[in-house]
Coordinates of C-alpha atoms in Angstrom, one line a residue:
M21 CA 94.3 99.5 71.7
S22 CA 97.5 98.3 73.0
D23 CA 100.2 99.3 75.3
F24 CA 98.1 102.7 75.4
G25 CA 100.2 104.0 78.6
E26 CA 103.9 102.6 78.1
R27 CA 103.8 104.3 74.3
A28 CA 102.4 107.4 75.9
R29 CA 106.2 108.3 78.4
G30 CA 108.4 107.4 74.8
G31 CA 112.0 106.6 75.2
G32 CA 113.8 103.6 76.8
S33 CA 110.5 102.2 78.4
V34 CA 109.2 101.7 75.6
A35 CA 108.4 97.5 74.9
L36 CA 108.5 97.3 71.0
P37 CA 106.8 94.5 69.6
G38 CA 107.6 91.0 69.9
G39 CA 108.9 91.6 73.1
R40 CA 112.2 93.0 72.2
W41 CA 113.7 96.1 74.2
P42 CA 115.5 99.1 73.0
G43 CA 118.9 97.9 73.2
A44 CA 117.7 94.7 71.2
A45 CA 116.1 96.9 68.9
L46 CA 119.7 99.4 68.2
D47 CA 121.5 95.8 68.2
G48 CA 119.0 95.0 65.0
A49 CA 119.9 98.5 64.0
R50 CA 123.3 97.8 63.6
L51 CA 122.7 94.3 62.0
R52 CA 121.1 95.5 59.2
A53 CA 123.6 98.7 58.8
L54 CA 125.9 96.1 58.7
A55 CA 124.3 93.2 56.0
A56 CA 123.5 96.7 54.0
S57 CA 127.4 97.9 54.2
L58 CA 127.7 94.4 52.9
L59 CA 125.7 94.4 50.3
A60 CA 126.4 97.5 49.2
L61 CA 130.2 96.0 49.0
G62 CA 129.0 93.2 47.3
I63 CA 127.1 95.4 44.2
F64 CA 130.0 97.5 43.6
W65 CA 132.2 95.0 43.2
V66 CA 130.0 92.9 40.6
D67 CA 129.6 96.6 39.1
S68 CA 132.9 97.5 38.2
F69 CA 135.1 94.6 38.1
T70 CA 132.8 91.8 36.3
S71 CA 132.1 91.3 33.1
F72 CA 127.8 91.4 33.6
H73 CA 127.0 94.4 31.8
S74 CA 123.4 94.9 32.7
A75 CA 122.1 97.7 35.3
I76 CA 123.7 96.0 38.2
A77 CA 123.7 99.3 40.1
T78 CA 119.9 99.0 40.6
L79 CA 120.6 96.7 42.9
Y80 CA 121.4 99.3 45.2
V81 CA 117.6 99.6 46.0
L82 CA 118.2 96.7 48.1
V83 CA 120.8 98.7 50.5
L84 CA 118.7 101.5 50.7
L85 CA 115.4 99.1 51.7
L86 CA 117.4 97.2 53.6
A87 CA 119.4 100.0 55.8
G88 CA 116.8 102.4 55.5
A89 CA 114.2 100.5 57.2
G90 CA 113.2 102.6 60.5
L91 CA 115.9 106.0 59.6
E92 CA 115.3 109.4 60.1
R93 CA 115.7 111.9 57.1
R94 CA 119.6 112.3 57.0
P95 CA 120.8 109.3 57.3
L96 CA 118.4 107.8 54.6
I97 CA 119.6 110.9 52.8
G98 CA 123.1 109.7 53.0
W99 CA 123.0 105.9 52.7
A100 CA 121.5 107.0 49.3
L101 CA 123.6 109.6 48.4
A102 CA 126.7 106.9 49.5
C103 CA 124.5 104.5 46.8
A104 CA 124.6 107.2 43.8
A105 CA 128.6 107.7 44.7
L106 CA 129.2 103.9 44.3
T107 CA 127.3 103.6 41.3
L108 CA 129.1 106.8 39.7
T109 CA 132.5 105.6 41.1
S110 CA 131.7 101.8 38.9
F111 CA 130.7 103.9 36.0
L112 CA 134.1 105.6 35.5
V113 CA 135.7 102.5 36.7
V114 CA 134.5 100.6 33.9
H115 CA 133.6 103.3 31.3
R116 CA 136.0 106.1 31.9
A117 CA 137.6 105.5 28.5
A118 CA 135.1 105.3 25.8
P119 CA 131.6 105.0 27.6
A120 CA 129.0 103.7 26.1
T121 CA 125.2 105.1 25.0
E122 CA 124.0 101.8 26.7
A123 CA 125.6 102.1 29.7
A124 CA 124.9 105.5 30.7
L125 CA 121.2 104.8 30.2
R126 CA 121.8 102.2 32.4
L127 CA 123.4 104.6 35.0
L128 CA 120.6 106.5 34.6
V129 CA 118.1 103.8 34.9
S130 CA 120.1 103.3 38.3
L131 CA 120.2 106.3 39.9
A132 CA 116.1 106.9 38.7
A133 CA 115.6 104.1 40.8
N134 CA 118.1 105.4 43.5
A135 CA 115.9 108.6 43.7
V136 CA 112.4 107.0 43.5
T137 CA 113.0 104.6 46.2
T138 CA 114.8 107.1 49.1
A139 CA 111.8 109.4 48.3
L140 CA 109.2 106.7 48.9
L141 CA 111.3 105.5 52.1
L142 CA 111.5 109.2 53.1
H143 CA 107.6 109.2 52.9
R144 CA 106.8 105.9 54.4
A145 CA 109.3 107.8 57.3
A146 CA 107.4 111.2 57.3
L147 CA 104.1 108.2 57.7
D148 CA 105.5 106.1 61.1
A149 CA 106.5 110.2 62.4
R150 CA 103.1 111.5 62.1
M151 CA 101.4 107.9 63.2
A152 CA 103.7 107.5 66.1
R153 CA 103.2 111.3 66.8
E154 CA 99.4 110.5 66.9
E155 CA 99.6 107.1 69.1
R156 CA 101.8 109.5 71.7
R157 CA 99.1 111.8 71.7
Y158 CA 96.8 109.2 71.8
A159 CA 97.9 107.3 74.1
T160 CA 98.8 110.3 76.7
M161 CA 95.5 111.7 75.8
T162 CA 94.3 108.4 77.9
D163 CA 96.4 108.0 80.2
T164 CA 95.3 111.5 81.4
L165 CA 92.0 110.5 81.6
A166 CA 89.8 110.9 85.0
I167 CA 88.0 108.0 84.0
A168 CA 89.9 104.4 84.5
I169 CA 90.3 102.8 81.1
W170 CA 90.9 99.2 81.0
E171 CA 90.7 96.6 77.7
H172 CA 89.1 93.5 77.7
D173 CA 89.5 90.1 75.6
F174 CA 85.7 88.8 75.3
R175 CA 86.8 86.5 72.5
P176 CA 86.2 83.3 75.1
V177 CA 83.3 84.6 75.9
A178 CA 82.0 84.5 72.3
E179 CA 82.9 81.3 71.5
A180 CA 81.6 79.9 74.3
V181 CA 77.9 81.3 73.3
A182 CA 78.8 80.6 70.0
A183 CA 79.4 76.8 71.7
L184 CA 76.2 76.9 73.8
R185 CA 74.2 78.1 71.1
A186 CA 75.2 75.0 68.6
Q187 CA 73.8 72.6 71.7
G188 CA 70.2 74.1 71.5
V189 CA 70.3 76.3 73.8
T190 CA 67.7 79.1 72.9
D191 CA 66.9 81.2 76.4
L192 CA 70.5 82.3 77.7
A193 CA 69.4 84.1 80.2
A194 CA 67.5 81.1 82.0
H195 CA 70.5 78.5 81.4
L196 CA 73.1 80.8 83.2
R197 CA 70.8 81.7 85.8
A198 CA 70.8 77.9 86.0
H199 CA 74.3 77.5 85.7
P200 CA 76.1 79.8 87.8
A201 CA 79.4 78.2 87.7
L202 CA 79.7 79.0 83.9
V203 CA 79.2 82.8 84.3
A204 CA 82.1 82.3 87.4
E205 CA 84.1 80.3 84.7
L206 CA 83.9 83.0 81.4
R207 CA 84.2 86.1 83.9
R208 CA 88.3 84.1 84.7
Q209 CA 88.3 83.7 81.2
V210 CA 88.4 87.5 80.4
R211 CA 91.5 88.7 80.1
I212 CA 92.4 92.6 80.7
T213 CA 94.6 93.6 78.1
D214 CA 95.6 96.8 78.6
V215 CA 94.9 100.0 81.3
N216 CA 95.2 103.5 81.3
R217 CA 97.6 105.1 84.4
T218 CA 93.8 106.2 86.3
A219 CA 93.0 102.4 86.4
L220 CA 96.2 101.3 88.1
D221 CA 95.7 104.7 90.8
M222 CA 92.2 103.5 91.5
M223 CA 93.1 99.4 91.8
G224 CA 96.2 100.9 93.8
V225 CA 98.7 98.6 91.4
P226 CA 101.9 100.2 90.5
S227 CA 102.3 99.1 87.2
K228 CA 101.0 97.2 84.6
A229 CA 102.7 94.4 85.1
A230 CA 101.6 93.8 88.3
F231 CA 97.9 95.0 87.3
F232 CA 95.7 91.9 87.4
R233 CA 95.5 90.2 84.2
R234 CA 91.9 88.3 84.6
L235 CA 88.6 89.7 84.8
G236 CA 87.7 86.9 88.0
D237 CA 91.3 88.3 89.9
F238 CA 89.3 92.1 90.8
L239 CA 85.1 90.9 90.5
P240 CA 84.2 89.4 93.6
E241 CA 82.4 86.0 93.4
T242 CA 78.7 87.6 94.2
D243 CA 79.3 90.0 91.2
A244 CA 76.1 90.3 89.2
S245 CA 76.8 92.1 86.4
F246 CA 78.8 89.7 84.5
A247 CA 75.9 87.2 83.4
D248 CA 74.0 90.6 81.9
C249 CA 77.5 91.3 80.2
I250 CA 77.1 87.8 78.6
L251 CA 74.1 88.7 77.4
A252 CA 75.5 92.1 76.0
I253 CA 77.5 89.9 74.1
D254 CA 75.7 87.9 72.7
E255 CA 73.7 90.3 71.1
R256 CA 75.9 92.7 70.5
R257 CA 74.8 95.6 72.3
P258 CA 75.4 99.0 71.1
M259 CA 76.3 100.2 74.7
F260 CA 76.8 98.3 77.7
Q261 CA 76.8 99.8 81.0
A262 CA 76.1 98.2 84.9
E263 CA 76.8 99.5 88.4
T264 CA 79.1 97.0 90.4
Q265 CA 82.3 96.7 92.7
V266 CA 85.8 95.7 92.4
L267 CA 88.1 94.8 95.0
A268 CA 91.1 96.6 94.3
A269 CA 95.2 95.4 95.8
D270 CA 94.2 95.5 99.2
G271 CA 91.0 93.8 98.8
S272 CA 88.7 96.9 99.7
P273 CA 85.3 97.2 97.0
I274 CA 85.5 99.9 94.9
D275 CA 81.7 101.0 93.2
I276 CA 81.8 101.5 90.2
I277 CA 79.5 102.4 86.9
V278 CA 81.2 99.6 83.9
A279 CA 80.5 100.6 80.4
F280 CA 81.3 99.2 76.6
G281 CA 80.3 99.4 73.4
L282 CA 80.0 96.0 72.0
A283 CA 78.1 96.7 68.7
P284 CA 78.1 94.2 65.9
D285 CA 82.0 96.0 64.1
T286 CA 83.7 95.6 67.4
C287 CA 86.7 94.1 67.5
L288 CA 86.4 91.6 70.9
A289 CA 89.8 91.0 71.3
H290 CA 90.6 94.5 72.5
V291 CA 87.0 96.0 73.9
P292 CA 87.9 99.3 75.6
G293 CA 86.0 100.1 78.7
S294 CA 85.3 103.5 81.0
I295 CA 85.0 102.8 84.5
L296 CA 84.0 105.4 86.7
D297 CA 84.8 105.4 90.5
I298 CA 81.2 106.4 92.3
R299 CA 83.0 105.9 96.0
E300 CA 82.6 109.4 96.6
R301 CA 78.8 109.4 95.0
K302 CA 77.6 107.4 97.6
R303 CA 79.4 108.9 100.4
L304 CA 77.1 111.9 99.0
E305 CA 74.1 110.0 99.0
T306 CA 74.4 108.7 102.8
T307 CA 75.3 112.1 104.0
V308 CA 72.2 113.4 101.9
E309 CA 70.4 111.0 103.6
R310 CA 71.7 111.5 106.9
T311 CA 70.9 115.0 106.6
R312 CA 67.6 114.9 105.5
I313 CA 66.9 112.4 108.5
E314 CA 67.9 115.4 110.7
L315 CA 66.1 118.4 109.0
E316 CA 62.8 116.2 108.9
R317 CA 63.9 116.2 113.1
V318 CA 64.3 120.1 113.3
Q319 CA 61.0 120.9 110.6
R320 CA 59.4 118.8 113.9
T321 CA 61.0 120.9 116.2
A322 CA 60.4 124.0 114.5
A323 CA 57.0 123.3 113.8
I324 CA 56.6 123.6 117.7
G325 CA 57.5 126.2 118.1
A326 CA 56.2 128.0 115.6
M327 CA 53.0 126.3 117.0
S328 CA 53.3 127.5 120.6
A329 CA 51.2 130.7 120.5
S330 CA 47.9 128.3 119.6
I331 CA 49.2 125.7 122.3
A332 CA 49.6 128.3 124.9
H333 CA 45.8 129.9 124.1
E334 CA 44.6 126.1 123.8
I335 CA 46.2 126.4 127.7
N336 CA 44.9 129.6 128.9
Q337 CA 41.5 128.4 128.3
P338 CA 41.4 125.6 130.6
I339 CA 43.3 127.6 133.3
S340 CA 40.7 130.0 133.1
A341 CA 38.2 127.6 133.7
V342 CA 39.9 126.3 136.6
Q343 CA 40.0 129.6 137.9
S344 CA 36.4 130.2 137.4
Y345 CA 35.1 127.0 138.7
A346 CA 37.3 127.2 141.9
D347 CA 36.0 130.5 142.7
S348 CA 32.4 129.4 142.0
A349 CA 33.0 126.4 144.4
A350 CA 34.4 128.8 146.9
R351 CA 31.4 130.7 146.5
W352 CA 29.3 128.2 147.1
L353 CA 30.5 127.1 150.1
A354 CA 31.1 131.0 151.7
R355 CA 26.5 131.3 151.7
P356 CA 25.4 131.1 155.3
E357 CA 24.1 127.7 153.7
P358 CA 26.3 126.3 151.3
D359 CA 24.7 124.9 148.4
L360 CA 26.8 121.3 148.3
D361 CA 24.9 120.3 144.6
E362 CA 26.2 123.5 142.9
V363 CA 30.2 123.0 144.9
R364 CA 30.1 119.4 143.3
L365 CA 29.1 120.7 140.2
S366 CA 31.9 123.6 140.4
L367 CA 34.5 120.6 141.3
A368 CA 33.1 118.2 138.3
G369 CA 34.2 121.1 135.7
L370 CA 37.3 121.9 137.6
N371 CA 37.8 118.4 137.4
L372 CA 37.1 118.7 133.7
A373 CA 39.3 121.8 133.1
V374 CA 42.3 120.1 134.8
A375 CA 41.7 117.2 132.4
N376 CA 41.7 119.3 129.5
I377 CA 45.4 120.7 130.7
H378 CA 46.5 117.8 130.7
A379 CA 45.4 116.3 127.5
V380 CA 46.8 119.4 125.9
I381 CA 50.5 119.1 128.1
R382 CA 50.0 115.0 126.4
R383 CA 49.6 116.3 123.0
V384 CA 52.9 119.0 123.5
R385 CA 55.3 116.0 124.8
S386 CA 54.3 114.2 121.9
L387 CA 55.3 117.0 119.4
V388 CA 58.4 118.2 121.3
G389 CA 61.1 116.1 119.9
G390 CA 64.1 117.8 122.1
A391 CA 66.3 119.1 119.5
Q392 CA 68.2 122.4 120.7
G393 CA 69.8 124.7 118.3
E394 CA 74.2 124.9 118.2
M395 CA 74.9 128.2 116.9
Q396 CA 78.6 128.6 115.2
P397 CA 80.3 130.3 112.6
L398 CA 79.2 129.0 109.1
A399 CA 80.3 129.8 105.5
L400 CA 77.0 131.3 104.4
G401 CA 78.0 130.2 100.7
T402 CA 78.7 127.2 101.6
L403 CA 76.1 126.3 103.3
V404 CA 74.0 127.8 100.5
T405 CA 76.0 125.4 98.1
D406 CA 75.3 122.3 100.2
T407 CA 71.5 123.1 100.8
L408 CA 71.2 122.9 97.0
A409 CA 72.6 119.7 96.3
I410 CA 70.3 118.6 99.0
A411 CA 67.4 120.4 97.1
A412 CA 69.0 118.9 93.8
R413 CA 67.0 115.9 93.2
D414 CA 63.5 117.9 94.5
L415 CA 64.1 120.3 91.7
D416 CA 64.9 117.7 89.1
A417 CA 61.4 116.0 89.8
H418 CA 59.8 119.1 89.1
G419 CA 61.9 120.3 86.1
A420 CA 63.1 123.0 88.1
R421 CA 66.5 124.9 88.5
I422 CA 68.3 127.7 90.1
Q423 CA 70.4 129.7 89.4
V424 CA 73.0 131.0 91.4
A425 CA 75.1 134.3 91.7
P426 CA 78.8 134.4 92.5
L427 CA 78.0 134.0 96.6
G428 CA 81.6 135.1 98.1
A429 CA 82.4 134.1 101.7
P430 CA 80.4 135.5 104.2
Q431 CA 80.4 134.3 107.8
V432 CA 78.0 134.1 110.1
I433 CA 76.9 133.0 113.8
G434 CA 74.3 130.5 113.1
D435 CA 72.8 126.7 113.6
P436 CA 73.6 125.2 110.5
I437 CA 70.3 123.0 110.6
L438 CA 68.1 125.5 111.2
L439 CA 69.4 127.8 108.2
K440 CA 69.3 124.3 105.7
H441 CA 65.8 124.4 107.1
L442 CA 65.3 127.7 106.4
L443 CA 66.2 127.7 102.5
L444 CA 64.7 124.7 101.7
N445 CA 61.6 125.8 102.9
L446 CA 61.7 128.4 100.9
I447 CA 62.8 127.1 97.9
T448 CA 60.3 124.3 98.3
N449 CA 57.2 127.5 98.4
A450 CA 58.8 128.8 95.2
L451 CA 58.4 125.5 93.5
Q452 CA 55.3 124.5 94.5
A453 CA 53.7 128.2 93.8
M454 CA 55.7 128.0 90.0
E455 CA 53.9 124.1 89.9
A456 CA 50.3 124.6 91.1
A457 CA 50.4 128.1 88.7
G458 CA 51.6 125.6 85.7
V459 CA 54.9 128.2 84.9
P460 CA 56.6 126.2 81.8
D461 CA 60.1 127.3 83.0
K462 CA 60.4 126.7 87.2
R463 CA 63.1 129.0 87.8
M464 CA 64.6 130.3 90.3
E465 CA 67.9 132.6 91.0
L466 CA 70.0 132.9 94.1
A467 CA 72.2 135.8 95.2
L468 CA 74.3 136.6 98.4
E469 CA 74.7 140.6 98.7
T470 CA 77.2 142.0 101.9
R471 CA 76.1 145.1 103.4
A472 CA 78.3 147.0 106.3
D473 CA 77.5 144.5 108.9
R474 CA 74.9 142.1 107.5
V475 CA 74.5 140.1 104.7
R476 CA 71.4 139.5 102.1
L477 CA 70.2 136.6 101.1
L478 CA 68.4 137.3 97.8
L479 CA 65.6 134.0 96.7
R480 CA 63.7 134.7 93.5
D481 CA 61.3 133.1 91.8
H482 CA 59.2 133.2 88.6
G483 CA 55.7 132.1 90.0
P484 CA 52.6 134.1 90.1
G485 CA 53.4 135.9 92.8
L486 CA 52.7 136.7 96.8
D487 CA 48.5 136.2 97.0
P488 CA 46.7 139.1 97.5
A489 CA 45.2 137.2 100.3
M490 CA 48.7 136.9 102.1
A491 CA 48.3 140.2 103.7
R492 CA 50.2 138.6 106.8
P493 CA 52.3 135.6 105.2
F494 CA 54.0 134.7 108.3
E495 CA 51.1 134.7 110.5
T496 CA 51.2 131.5 112.0
F497 CA 48.5 128.9 110.1
A498 CA 47.9 131.3 107.2
T499 CA 48.0 129.8 104.2
T500 CA 46.3 129.5 100.7
K501 CA 46.9 126.1 99.8
P502 CA 44.5 123.5 99.6
G503 CA 45.3 121.1 103.1
G504 CA 48.5 123.5 104.0
M505 CA 49.0 123.4 107.9
G506 CA 50.7 127.5 107.5
L507 CA 54.0 126.9 109.1
G508 CA 56.0 126.9 106.7
L509 CA 57.1 130.4 106.6
A510 CA 56.5 131.5 110.3
I511 CA 58.8 128.5 110.8
C512 CA 60.4 130.1 108.8
R513 CA 60.4 133.6 110.3
S514 CA 61.6 132.1 113.8
I515 CA 64.4 130.7 112.5
V516 CA 65.3 134.0 111.5
E517 CA 64.3 135.8 114.5
L518 CA 66.1 132.8 116.4
H519 CA 69.4 134.1 114.5
D520 CA 68.8 137.9 115.1
G521 CA 68.2 138.4 111.7
R522 CA 65.0 139.8 109.8
I523 CA 62.6 137.7 106.3
A524 CA 60.8 139.6 103.8
I525 CA 58.6 138.4 101.1
A526 CA 56.9 140.5 98.2
N527 CA 56.2 140.3 94.9
H528 CA 59.3 141.2 92.3
P529 CA 58.6 144.0 90.1
D530 CA 59.0 141.8 87.2
G531 CA 57.5 138.9 88.2
G532 CA 57.1 136.9 90.5
A533 CA 58.0 136.3 94.5
L534 CA 61.1 137.8 96.1
A535 CA 62.3 136.6 99.7
T536 CA 64.8 138.5 101.5
I537 CA 66.6 137.1 104.3
E538 CA 69.4 139.6 106.3
L539 CA 71.7 138.4 109.2
P540 CA 73.9 139.7 110.9
L541 CA 77.5 139.0 109.7
A542 CA 80.1 136.9 112.7
A543 CA 82.3 139.8 112.3
A544 CA 79.8 142.3 113.6

């Protein structure tokens, strides 16, 4: 692969072999044309005005070969006709009085040689034009790829490895670990022979002339991937791939994945490598991780909301006991002869009830995270898309997938963290139901429907459906799963009610469970 980026632009910007430029190429064509003209005149003079009687005119083939190199169809045919005209003119000058049969045969041989040579040159010109078109197409395709490509010359590495093998080095990996300076030196010897436009843009380099010429120019000193690359070259692996960093022209690091083939039939002088910029992926992973942390905190807070009824019940019991012990102590004291033993027993029970209240309060304090909902206008379709990106890893791990209908752009007022948690909780429930039932095709379907002043979110799974034992699935602590807390659907209901919405779960007529969430539109 050579100069694929420059060839793509064609015209006056193309560097020609040997370092020549278009002006030099034009001067060369003029010199060839002048030399061909002088040769043609010399052949004509010898054929017309000397006593040679051989087929001198066949030498016009040399004229065509000299002048026709690189010419297009029309100029080449012009040269061929000129040579044929000179051949006929010489024949008439010499043999116009009494043309002999032998002279006529020589004429025919000369014209035939002219015609055959012209045909071959035209065929060669057609092949050259086709090759040039293919090269331009290939160069354009390479330069417009979204992936950066640059070409490596790994011959110095292969030669150095061969020398090490000749010196008796058998464990190359251990040798490279013991000699990091050798790895750095070999990295500096690898030349970058060509790059495409995407590579220039990625590295912040304006032109190929300004691009780094050695691999060591833009790999950081801490790079550890090149040692494995040396091993791959030694083993001639069909594919080498590594994740590393390169330094842009301004010194900023760029996270990349590099891949190239090193099969035994690969020419190590020109090894094209595909370079994928993964900075966006890294940023997305960071965002996803941060969102997961936020969701975990919200989940804890939402769980507290779902457990409020149970905690209130626990507080009500000791409060009732406090009231009962206090009344009892007052009655024993109100007697004409107060029973102080009973009063002490009542006060002891009162202290126990108060201690129980303090224990419940401490439990609430330990569980409350302090997170509060933050309502704001939301594009529900975008929120669904972001949530599915967070859930993608878990879906892939379980071999599940979600088919999403066109989401549109309905607007709602809500807390984005809580709504993401709501959808993630429903997806997790559906995934667990299909996993427990051993469903081979773990598939879900998600859609948004806008109706009047409300929007409906529909999530259907292909699991066993709603368990008949779950008569009230949204009741706190209601669960059929071993070890389940029964908080998931209760949390979902709390979040939906916080947003003035409704949620329902029922069996789908075609199998599986269907969760339906209705939320008011922002305009309403």
